[in-house]
Structures are given as structure tokens and as C-alpha cells.
mmCIF file of C-alpha atoms in Angstrom:
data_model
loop_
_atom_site.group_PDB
_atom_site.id
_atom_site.type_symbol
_atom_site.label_atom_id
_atom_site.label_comp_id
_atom_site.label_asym_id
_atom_site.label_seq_id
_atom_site.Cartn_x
_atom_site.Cartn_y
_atom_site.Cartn_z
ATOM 1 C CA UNK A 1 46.639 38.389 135.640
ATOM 2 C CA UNK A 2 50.542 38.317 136.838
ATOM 3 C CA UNK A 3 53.382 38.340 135.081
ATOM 4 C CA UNK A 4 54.499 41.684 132.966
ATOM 5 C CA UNK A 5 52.261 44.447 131.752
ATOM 6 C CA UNK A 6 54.473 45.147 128.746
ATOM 7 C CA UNK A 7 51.547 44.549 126.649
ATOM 8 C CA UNK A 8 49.069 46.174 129.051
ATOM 9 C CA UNK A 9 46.175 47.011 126.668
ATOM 10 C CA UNK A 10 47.134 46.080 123.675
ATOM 11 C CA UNK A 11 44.899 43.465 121.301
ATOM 12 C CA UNK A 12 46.938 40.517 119.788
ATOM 13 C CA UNK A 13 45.769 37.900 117.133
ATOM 14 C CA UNK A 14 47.151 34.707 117.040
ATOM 15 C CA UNK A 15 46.353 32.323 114.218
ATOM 16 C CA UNK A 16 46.655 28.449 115.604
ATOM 17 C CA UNK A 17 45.953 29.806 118.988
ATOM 18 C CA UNK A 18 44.489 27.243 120.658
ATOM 19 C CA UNK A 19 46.998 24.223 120.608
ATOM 20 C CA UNK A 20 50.896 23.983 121.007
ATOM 21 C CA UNK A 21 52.942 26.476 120.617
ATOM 22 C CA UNK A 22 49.987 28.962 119.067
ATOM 23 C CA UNK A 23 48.095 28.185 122.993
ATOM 24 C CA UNK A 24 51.391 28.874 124.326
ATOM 25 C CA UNK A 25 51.894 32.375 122.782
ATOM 26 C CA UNK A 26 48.065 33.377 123.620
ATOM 27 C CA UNK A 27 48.275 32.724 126.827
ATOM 28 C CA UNK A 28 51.683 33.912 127.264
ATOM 29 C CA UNK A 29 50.259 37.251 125.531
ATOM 30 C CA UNK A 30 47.518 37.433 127.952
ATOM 31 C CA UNK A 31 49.684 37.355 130.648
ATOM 32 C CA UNK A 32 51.281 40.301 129.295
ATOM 33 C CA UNK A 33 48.262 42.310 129.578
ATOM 34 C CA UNK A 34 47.065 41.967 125.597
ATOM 35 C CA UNK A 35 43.294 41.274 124.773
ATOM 36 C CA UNK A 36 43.749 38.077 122.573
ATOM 37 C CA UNK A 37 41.559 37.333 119.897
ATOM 38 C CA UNK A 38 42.357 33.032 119.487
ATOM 39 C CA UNK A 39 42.148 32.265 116.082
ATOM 40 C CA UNK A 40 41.604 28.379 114.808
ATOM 41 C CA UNK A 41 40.826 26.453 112.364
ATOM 42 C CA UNK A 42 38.394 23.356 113.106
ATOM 43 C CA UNK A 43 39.054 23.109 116.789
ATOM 44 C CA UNK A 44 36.535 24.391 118.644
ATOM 45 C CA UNK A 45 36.725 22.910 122.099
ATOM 46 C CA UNK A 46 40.609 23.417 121.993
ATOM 47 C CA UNK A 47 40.228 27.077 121.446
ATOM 48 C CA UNK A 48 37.340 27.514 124.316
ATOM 49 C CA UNK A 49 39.554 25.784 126.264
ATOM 50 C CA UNK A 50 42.382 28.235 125.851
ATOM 51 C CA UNK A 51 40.373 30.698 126.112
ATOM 52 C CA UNK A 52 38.512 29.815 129.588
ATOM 53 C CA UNK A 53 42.272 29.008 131.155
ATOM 54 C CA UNK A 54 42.844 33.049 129.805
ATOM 55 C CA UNK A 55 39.571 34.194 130.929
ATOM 56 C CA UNK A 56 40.145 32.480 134.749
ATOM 57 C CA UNK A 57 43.282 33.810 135.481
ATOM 58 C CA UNK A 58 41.618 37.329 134.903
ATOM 59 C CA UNK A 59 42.535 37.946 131.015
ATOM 60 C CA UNK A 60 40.552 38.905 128.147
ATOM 61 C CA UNK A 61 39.941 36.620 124.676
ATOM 62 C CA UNK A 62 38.058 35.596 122.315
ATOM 63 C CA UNK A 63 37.553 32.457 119.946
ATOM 64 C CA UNK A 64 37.498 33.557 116.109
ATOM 65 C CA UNK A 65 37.595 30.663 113.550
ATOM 66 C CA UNK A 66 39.070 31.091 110.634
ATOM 67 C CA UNK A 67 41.026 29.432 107.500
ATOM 68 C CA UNK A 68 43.985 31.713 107.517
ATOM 69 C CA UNK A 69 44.526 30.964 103.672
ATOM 70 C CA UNK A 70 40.989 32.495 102.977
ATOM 71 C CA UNK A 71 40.906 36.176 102.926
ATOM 72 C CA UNK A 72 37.237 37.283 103.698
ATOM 73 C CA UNK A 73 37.554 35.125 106.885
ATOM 74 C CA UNK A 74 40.919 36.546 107.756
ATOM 75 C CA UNK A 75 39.514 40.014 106.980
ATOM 76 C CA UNK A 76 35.867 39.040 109.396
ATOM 77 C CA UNK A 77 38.721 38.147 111.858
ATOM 78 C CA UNK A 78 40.150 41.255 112.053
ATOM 79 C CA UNK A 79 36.882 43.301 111.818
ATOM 80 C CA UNK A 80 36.156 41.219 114.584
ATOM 81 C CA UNK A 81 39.350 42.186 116.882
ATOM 82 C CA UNK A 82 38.711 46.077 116.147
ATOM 83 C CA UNK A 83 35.256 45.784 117.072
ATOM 84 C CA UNK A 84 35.489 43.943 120.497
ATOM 85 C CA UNK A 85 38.815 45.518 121.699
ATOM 86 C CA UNK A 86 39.453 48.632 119.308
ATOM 87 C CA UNK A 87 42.244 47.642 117.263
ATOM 88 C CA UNK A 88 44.997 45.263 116.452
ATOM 89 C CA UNK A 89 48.447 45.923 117.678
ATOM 90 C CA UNK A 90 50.408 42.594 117.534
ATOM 91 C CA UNK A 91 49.972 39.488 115.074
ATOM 92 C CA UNK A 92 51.550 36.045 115.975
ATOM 93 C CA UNK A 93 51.135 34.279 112.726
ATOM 94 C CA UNK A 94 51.517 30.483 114.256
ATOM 95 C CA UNK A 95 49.010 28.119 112.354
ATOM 96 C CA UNK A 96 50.611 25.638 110.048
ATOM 97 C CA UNK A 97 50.922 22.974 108.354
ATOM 98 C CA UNK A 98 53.264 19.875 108.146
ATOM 99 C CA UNK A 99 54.063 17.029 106.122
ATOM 100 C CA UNK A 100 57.223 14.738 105.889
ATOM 101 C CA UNK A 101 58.370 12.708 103.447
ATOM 102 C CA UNK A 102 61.330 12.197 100.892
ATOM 103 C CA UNK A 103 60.815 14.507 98.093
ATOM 104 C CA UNK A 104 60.902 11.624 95.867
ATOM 105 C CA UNK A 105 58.051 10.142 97.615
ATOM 106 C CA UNK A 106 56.050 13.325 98.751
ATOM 107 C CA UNK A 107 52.259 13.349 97.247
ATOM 108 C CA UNK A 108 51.891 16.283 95.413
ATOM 109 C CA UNK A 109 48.144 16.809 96.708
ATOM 110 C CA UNK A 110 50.046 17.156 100.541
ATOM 111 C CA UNK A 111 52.296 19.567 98.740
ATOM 112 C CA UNK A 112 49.429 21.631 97.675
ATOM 113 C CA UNK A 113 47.702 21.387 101.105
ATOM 114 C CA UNK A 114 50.679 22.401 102.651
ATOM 115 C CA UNK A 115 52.080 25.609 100.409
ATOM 116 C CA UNK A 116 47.757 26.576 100.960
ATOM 117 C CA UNK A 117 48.684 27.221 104.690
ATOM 118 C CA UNK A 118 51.876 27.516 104.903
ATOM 119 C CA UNK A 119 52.449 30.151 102.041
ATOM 120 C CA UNK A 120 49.109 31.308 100.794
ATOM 121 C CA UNK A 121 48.153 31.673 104.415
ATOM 122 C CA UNK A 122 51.057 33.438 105.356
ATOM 123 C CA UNK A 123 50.513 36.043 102.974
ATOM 124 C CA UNK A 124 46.913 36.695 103.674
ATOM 125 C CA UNK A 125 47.520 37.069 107.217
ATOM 126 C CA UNK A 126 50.227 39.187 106.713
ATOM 127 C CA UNK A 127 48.662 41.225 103.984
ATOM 128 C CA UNK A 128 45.570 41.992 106.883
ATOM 129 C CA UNK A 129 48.585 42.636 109.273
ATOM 130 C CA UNK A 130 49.934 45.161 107.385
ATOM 131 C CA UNK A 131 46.851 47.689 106.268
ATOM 132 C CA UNK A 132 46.052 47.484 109.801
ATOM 133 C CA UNK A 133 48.460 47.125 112.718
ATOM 134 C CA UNK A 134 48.868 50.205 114.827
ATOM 135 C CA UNK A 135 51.582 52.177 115.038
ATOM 136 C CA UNK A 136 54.238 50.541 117.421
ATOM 137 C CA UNK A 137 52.831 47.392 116.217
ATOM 138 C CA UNK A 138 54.159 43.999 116.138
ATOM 139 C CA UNK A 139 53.673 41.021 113.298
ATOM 140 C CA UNK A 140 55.922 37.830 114.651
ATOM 141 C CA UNK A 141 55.249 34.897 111.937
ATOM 142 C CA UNK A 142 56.876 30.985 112.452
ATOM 143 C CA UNK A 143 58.997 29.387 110.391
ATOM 144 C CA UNK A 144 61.686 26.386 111.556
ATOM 145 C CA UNK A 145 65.038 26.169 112.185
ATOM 146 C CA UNK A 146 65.075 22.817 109.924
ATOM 147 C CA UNK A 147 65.942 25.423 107.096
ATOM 148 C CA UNK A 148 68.929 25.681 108.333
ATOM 149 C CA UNK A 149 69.424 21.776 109.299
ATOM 150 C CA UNK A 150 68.010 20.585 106.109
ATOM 151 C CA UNK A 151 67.119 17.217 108.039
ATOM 152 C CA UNK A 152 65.602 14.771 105.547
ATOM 153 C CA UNK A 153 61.857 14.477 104.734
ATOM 154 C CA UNK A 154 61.484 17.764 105.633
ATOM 155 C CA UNK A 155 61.824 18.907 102.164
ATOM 156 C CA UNK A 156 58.361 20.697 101.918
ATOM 157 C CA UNK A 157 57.915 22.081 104.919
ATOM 158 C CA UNK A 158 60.925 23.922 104.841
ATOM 159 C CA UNK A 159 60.474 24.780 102.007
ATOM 160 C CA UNK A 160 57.051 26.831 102.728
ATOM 161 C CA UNK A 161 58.643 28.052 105.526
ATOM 162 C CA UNK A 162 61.840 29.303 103.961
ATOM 163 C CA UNK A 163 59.313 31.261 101.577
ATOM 164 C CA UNK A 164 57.596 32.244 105.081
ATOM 165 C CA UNK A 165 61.171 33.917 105.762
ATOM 166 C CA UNK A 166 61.407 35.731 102.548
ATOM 167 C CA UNK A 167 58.141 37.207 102.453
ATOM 168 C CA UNK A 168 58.528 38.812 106.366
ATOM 169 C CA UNK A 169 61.878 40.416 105.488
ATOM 170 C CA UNK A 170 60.579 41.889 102.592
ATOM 171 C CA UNK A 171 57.096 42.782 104.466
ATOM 172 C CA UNK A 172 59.574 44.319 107.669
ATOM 173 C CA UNK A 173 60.796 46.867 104.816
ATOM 174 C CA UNK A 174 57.785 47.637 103.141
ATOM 175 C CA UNK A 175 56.353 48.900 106.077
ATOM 176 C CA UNK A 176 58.963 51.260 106.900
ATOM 177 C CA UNK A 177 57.678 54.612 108.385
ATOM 178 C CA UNK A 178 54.738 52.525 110.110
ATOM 179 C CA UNK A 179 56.291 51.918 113.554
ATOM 180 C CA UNK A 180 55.764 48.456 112.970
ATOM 181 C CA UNK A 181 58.127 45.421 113.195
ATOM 182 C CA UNK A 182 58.168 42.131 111.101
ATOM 183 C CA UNK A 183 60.030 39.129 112.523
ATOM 184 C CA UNK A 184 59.860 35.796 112.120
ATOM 185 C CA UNK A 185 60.977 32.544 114.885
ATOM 186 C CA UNK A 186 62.364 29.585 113.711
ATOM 187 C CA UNK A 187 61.788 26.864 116.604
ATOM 188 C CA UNK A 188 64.011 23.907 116.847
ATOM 189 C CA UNK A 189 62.558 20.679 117.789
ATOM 190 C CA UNK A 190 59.657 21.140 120.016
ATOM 191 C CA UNK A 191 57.482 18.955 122.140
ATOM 192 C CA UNK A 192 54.316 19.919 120.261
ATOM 193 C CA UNK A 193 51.678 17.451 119.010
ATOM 194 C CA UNK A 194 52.384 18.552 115.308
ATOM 195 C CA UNK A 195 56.195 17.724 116.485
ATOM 196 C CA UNK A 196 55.562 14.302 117.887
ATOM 197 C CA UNK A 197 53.433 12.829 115.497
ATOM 198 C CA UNK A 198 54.741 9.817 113.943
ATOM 199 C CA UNK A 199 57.392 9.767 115.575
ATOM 200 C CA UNK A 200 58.505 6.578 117.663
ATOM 201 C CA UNK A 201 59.970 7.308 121.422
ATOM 202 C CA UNK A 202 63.447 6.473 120.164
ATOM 203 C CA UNK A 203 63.584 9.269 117.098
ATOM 204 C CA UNK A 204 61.745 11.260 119.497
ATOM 205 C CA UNK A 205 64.953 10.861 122.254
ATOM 206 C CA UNK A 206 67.374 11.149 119.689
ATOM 207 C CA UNK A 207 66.341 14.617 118.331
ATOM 208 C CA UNK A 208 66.397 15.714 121.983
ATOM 209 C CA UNK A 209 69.812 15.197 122.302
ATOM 210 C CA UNK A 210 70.724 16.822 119.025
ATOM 211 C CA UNK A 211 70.842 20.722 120.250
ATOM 212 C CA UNK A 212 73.975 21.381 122.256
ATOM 213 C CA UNK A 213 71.155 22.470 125.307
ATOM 214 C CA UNK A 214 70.551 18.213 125.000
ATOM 215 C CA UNK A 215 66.710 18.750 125.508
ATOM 216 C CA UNK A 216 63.779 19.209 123.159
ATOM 217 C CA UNK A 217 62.277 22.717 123.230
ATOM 218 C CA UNK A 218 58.971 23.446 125.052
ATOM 219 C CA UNK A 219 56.351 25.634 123.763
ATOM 220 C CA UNK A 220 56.861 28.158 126.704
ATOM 221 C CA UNK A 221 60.012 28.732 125.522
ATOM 222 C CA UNK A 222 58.987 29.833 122.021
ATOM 223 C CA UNK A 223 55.882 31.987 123.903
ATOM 224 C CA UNK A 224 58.763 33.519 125.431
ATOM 225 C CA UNK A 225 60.834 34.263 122.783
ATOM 226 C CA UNK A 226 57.602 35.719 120.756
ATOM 227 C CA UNK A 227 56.321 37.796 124.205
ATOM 228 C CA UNK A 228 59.720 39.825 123.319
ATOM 229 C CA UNK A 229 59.685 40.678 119.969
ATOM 230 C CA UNK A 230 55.884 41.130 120.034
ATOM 231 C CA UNK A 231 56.292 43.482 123.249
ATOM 232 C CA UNK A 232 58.028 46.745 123.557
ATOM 233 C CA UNK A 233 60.880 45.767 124.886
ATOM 234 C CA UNK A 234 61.784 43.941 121.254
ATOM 235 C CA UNK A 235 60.919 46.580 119.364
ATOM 236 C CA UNK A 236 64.460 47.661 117.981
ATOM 237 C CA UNK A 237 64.560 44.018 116.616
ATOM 238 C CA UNK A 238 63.112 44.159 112.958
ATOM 239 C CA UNK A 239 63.446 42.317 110.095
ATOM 240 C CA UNK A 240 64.868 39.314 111.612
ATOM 241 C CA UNK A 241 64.727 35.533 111.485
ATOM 242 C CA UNK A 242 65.613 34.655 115.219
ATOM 243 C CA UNK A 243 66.223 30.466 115.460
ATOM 244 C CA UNK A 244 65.237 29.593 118.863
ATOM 245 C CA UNK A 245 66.027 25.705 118.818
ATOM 246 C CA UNK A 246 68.959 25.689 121.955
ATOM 247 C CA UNK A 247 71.594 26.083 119.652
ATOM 248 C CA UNK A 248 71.442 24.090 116.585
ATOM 249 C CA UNK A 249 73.194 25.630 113.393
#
């Protein structure tokens, strides 16, 4: 494959690998040189998709579905990545889940759905992550920059993701000694499916001209972002929320 060998055999998981910004970071991953094990959810043509567009431009992967909040299917995952390419040296923990509404209004059954992934998922993933990364490892987990923009109806989701925040600083510490970083992304608005959902064309326009780069964000540009801290090149960057949304607060 082109494009940099900073990852030149090294084995990445990504959870919510096969659409958006998840698709995005596998392939951007790949790229890199890292075997990619393509973790999803219900989507099965989406993830052999993504992982025939790895495998043709001469990269290795692998579909693995699993619910990321259940831990003996995150645990087969992993058994899975050390026994078709060795070992596990980065984790991009990008499935999730959203819901909007006014808190006032928000069922509490969506709530419960959404903390499940979100925050139960998080930690199970992470909690695999950290008994076995290898040293000079990487674990890169998403959360959003709307909890720093607090825009309305996005009460529970960021929420979950502020607690996605807490619980990767803490983790980044935890595993001092390890040669492994902990960081998590906050995107901005980005022109993902889960983004653009229920939106009409006018909200859509009018978020795009909120960040001062007047444009919403693509998921290469996240892949990018994530290719860094996941590569060695990041790897003096721990313990950090990094808000990649074009310069919202």
C-alpha cells in the first residue's frame, strides 16, 4: 500500500470500523502499514466492504463482529487479533452511539441504550486494551467536541462522552510504566451518516459555517488526526483530549 510505514507491522483494532469515521481510521491505519482487525456491530456487508477496499490496495484485515459493551465478545475479538497477526498494538475505540433530544424530553430507554455503548462499552474495550496492548502501544478512544459547545439536545451524548474523557485520562495514568499511550479525539461536526441524520440541509449548512475553518469536518481528517497519536510519531502525546473540530471552543 502507499502512504507512510509508521505503523509498518503493527496490528490495530478498531471498533465501528466499517462506516464513517471508524472506515476512515481503518483504512487510514492500513495505509500506515498496520494489520487491521475491523470490528462491527450488525453490519456485515459494510465491514466486508471496508475490508475488500483494504485488502485491494495491498493491506491486510479482517472482519470481527462484536458488541463492544459485551465482554466475552470483546475478549473473542482480541483472541482473535493475536491469533491471526500476533498481537495488538493500537486500539481506536470509535463505535458509538447517539441520540438527541432535550433532556426534558429524552426517553430514558435511549438513555440506557446509549450509556450501554457509549460508557459500558468504552470501558470494556478499554479494560481488553489495557491487559493487552504491547509495549509502545497506542489506545485512541472518541469522544466530541460538543462537550465543550454544550449545543442543545445533545445532553446525553455528551454526557457519555464526557465520562468517555474521564475514564481515558485516568486509564493514560494507570498504565504508566507500560509504554503505552491513552488519548482520546473529540471531532467537531462531521459529515458522517450518524452526523447527518435528521438533520434538514439548512441545520446541516448552518453548523458548517459555525467553526472559524467555515466547513464541516470530513472523516479523513479525524483518520488523520488518530494515524498520529496511534503512530509513533504521537507517542510523546499522552493523556490528552485533542478537539479536532477546525477550531470551535
Amino acid at each position: 500500500m502507499t502512504g507512510s510505514t509508521d505503523s509498518a507491522g503493527r496490528v490495530a483494532i478498531v471498533t465501528g470500523g466499517s462506516r464513517g469515521i471508524g472506515r476512515a481510521v481503518s483504512e487510514r491505519l492500513a495505509r500506515d502499514g498496520a494489520a487491521v482487525v475491523v470490528n462491527y456491530a450488525g453490519g456485515t456487508a459494510a465491514a466486508r466492504e471496508t475490508v475488500a477496499a483494504i485488502t485491494a490496495a495491498g493491506g491486510r484485515a479482517l472482519p470481527v463482529q462484536a458488541d463492544v459493551a459485551d465482554e466475552d465478545a470483546v475478549a473473542a475479538m482480541f483472541d482473535r487479533a493475536e491469533g491471526e497477526f500476533g498481537g495488538v498494538d493500537v486500539v481506536v475505540h470509535s463505535a458509538g452511539r447517539m441520540a438527541l433530544s432535550t433532556i426534558a424530553d429524552l426517553d430514558l430507554g435511549e438513555l440506557d441504550a446509549l450509556h450501554r455503548t457509549n460508557i459500558r462499552g468504552s470501558f470494556v474495550v478499554a479494560r481488553q486494551a489495557a491487559r493487552r496492548l504491547r509495549r509502545g502501544g497506542a489506545f485512541v478512544g472518541m469522544s466530541t467536541s460538543v462537550v465543550g459547545t454544550q449545543f442543545p439536545a445533545y445532553g446525553a451524548y455528551a454526557a457519555s462522552k464526557g465520562a468517555v474523557e474521564a475514564m481515558l485520562l485516568v486509564l493514560a495514568r494507570e498504565l504508566r510504566g507500560r509504554d503505552v499511550t491513552v488519548n482520546a479525539v473529540a471531532p467537531g461536526p462531521t459529515a458522517t451518516d450518524l452526523f447527518l441524520d435528521g438533520k434538514t440541509p439548512e441545520q446541516i449548512e448552518e453548523l458548517s459555517r459555525i467553526p472559524p475553518l467555515e466547513r464541516l469536518g470530513t472523516p479523513e481528517d479525524i483518520a488523520n488526526v488518530v494515524s498520529f497519536l496511534a503512530g509513533p510519531q504521537g507517542h510523546w502525546v499522552n493523556g490528552q483530549t485533542l478537539r479536532a473540530n477546525g477550531g470551535l471552543v
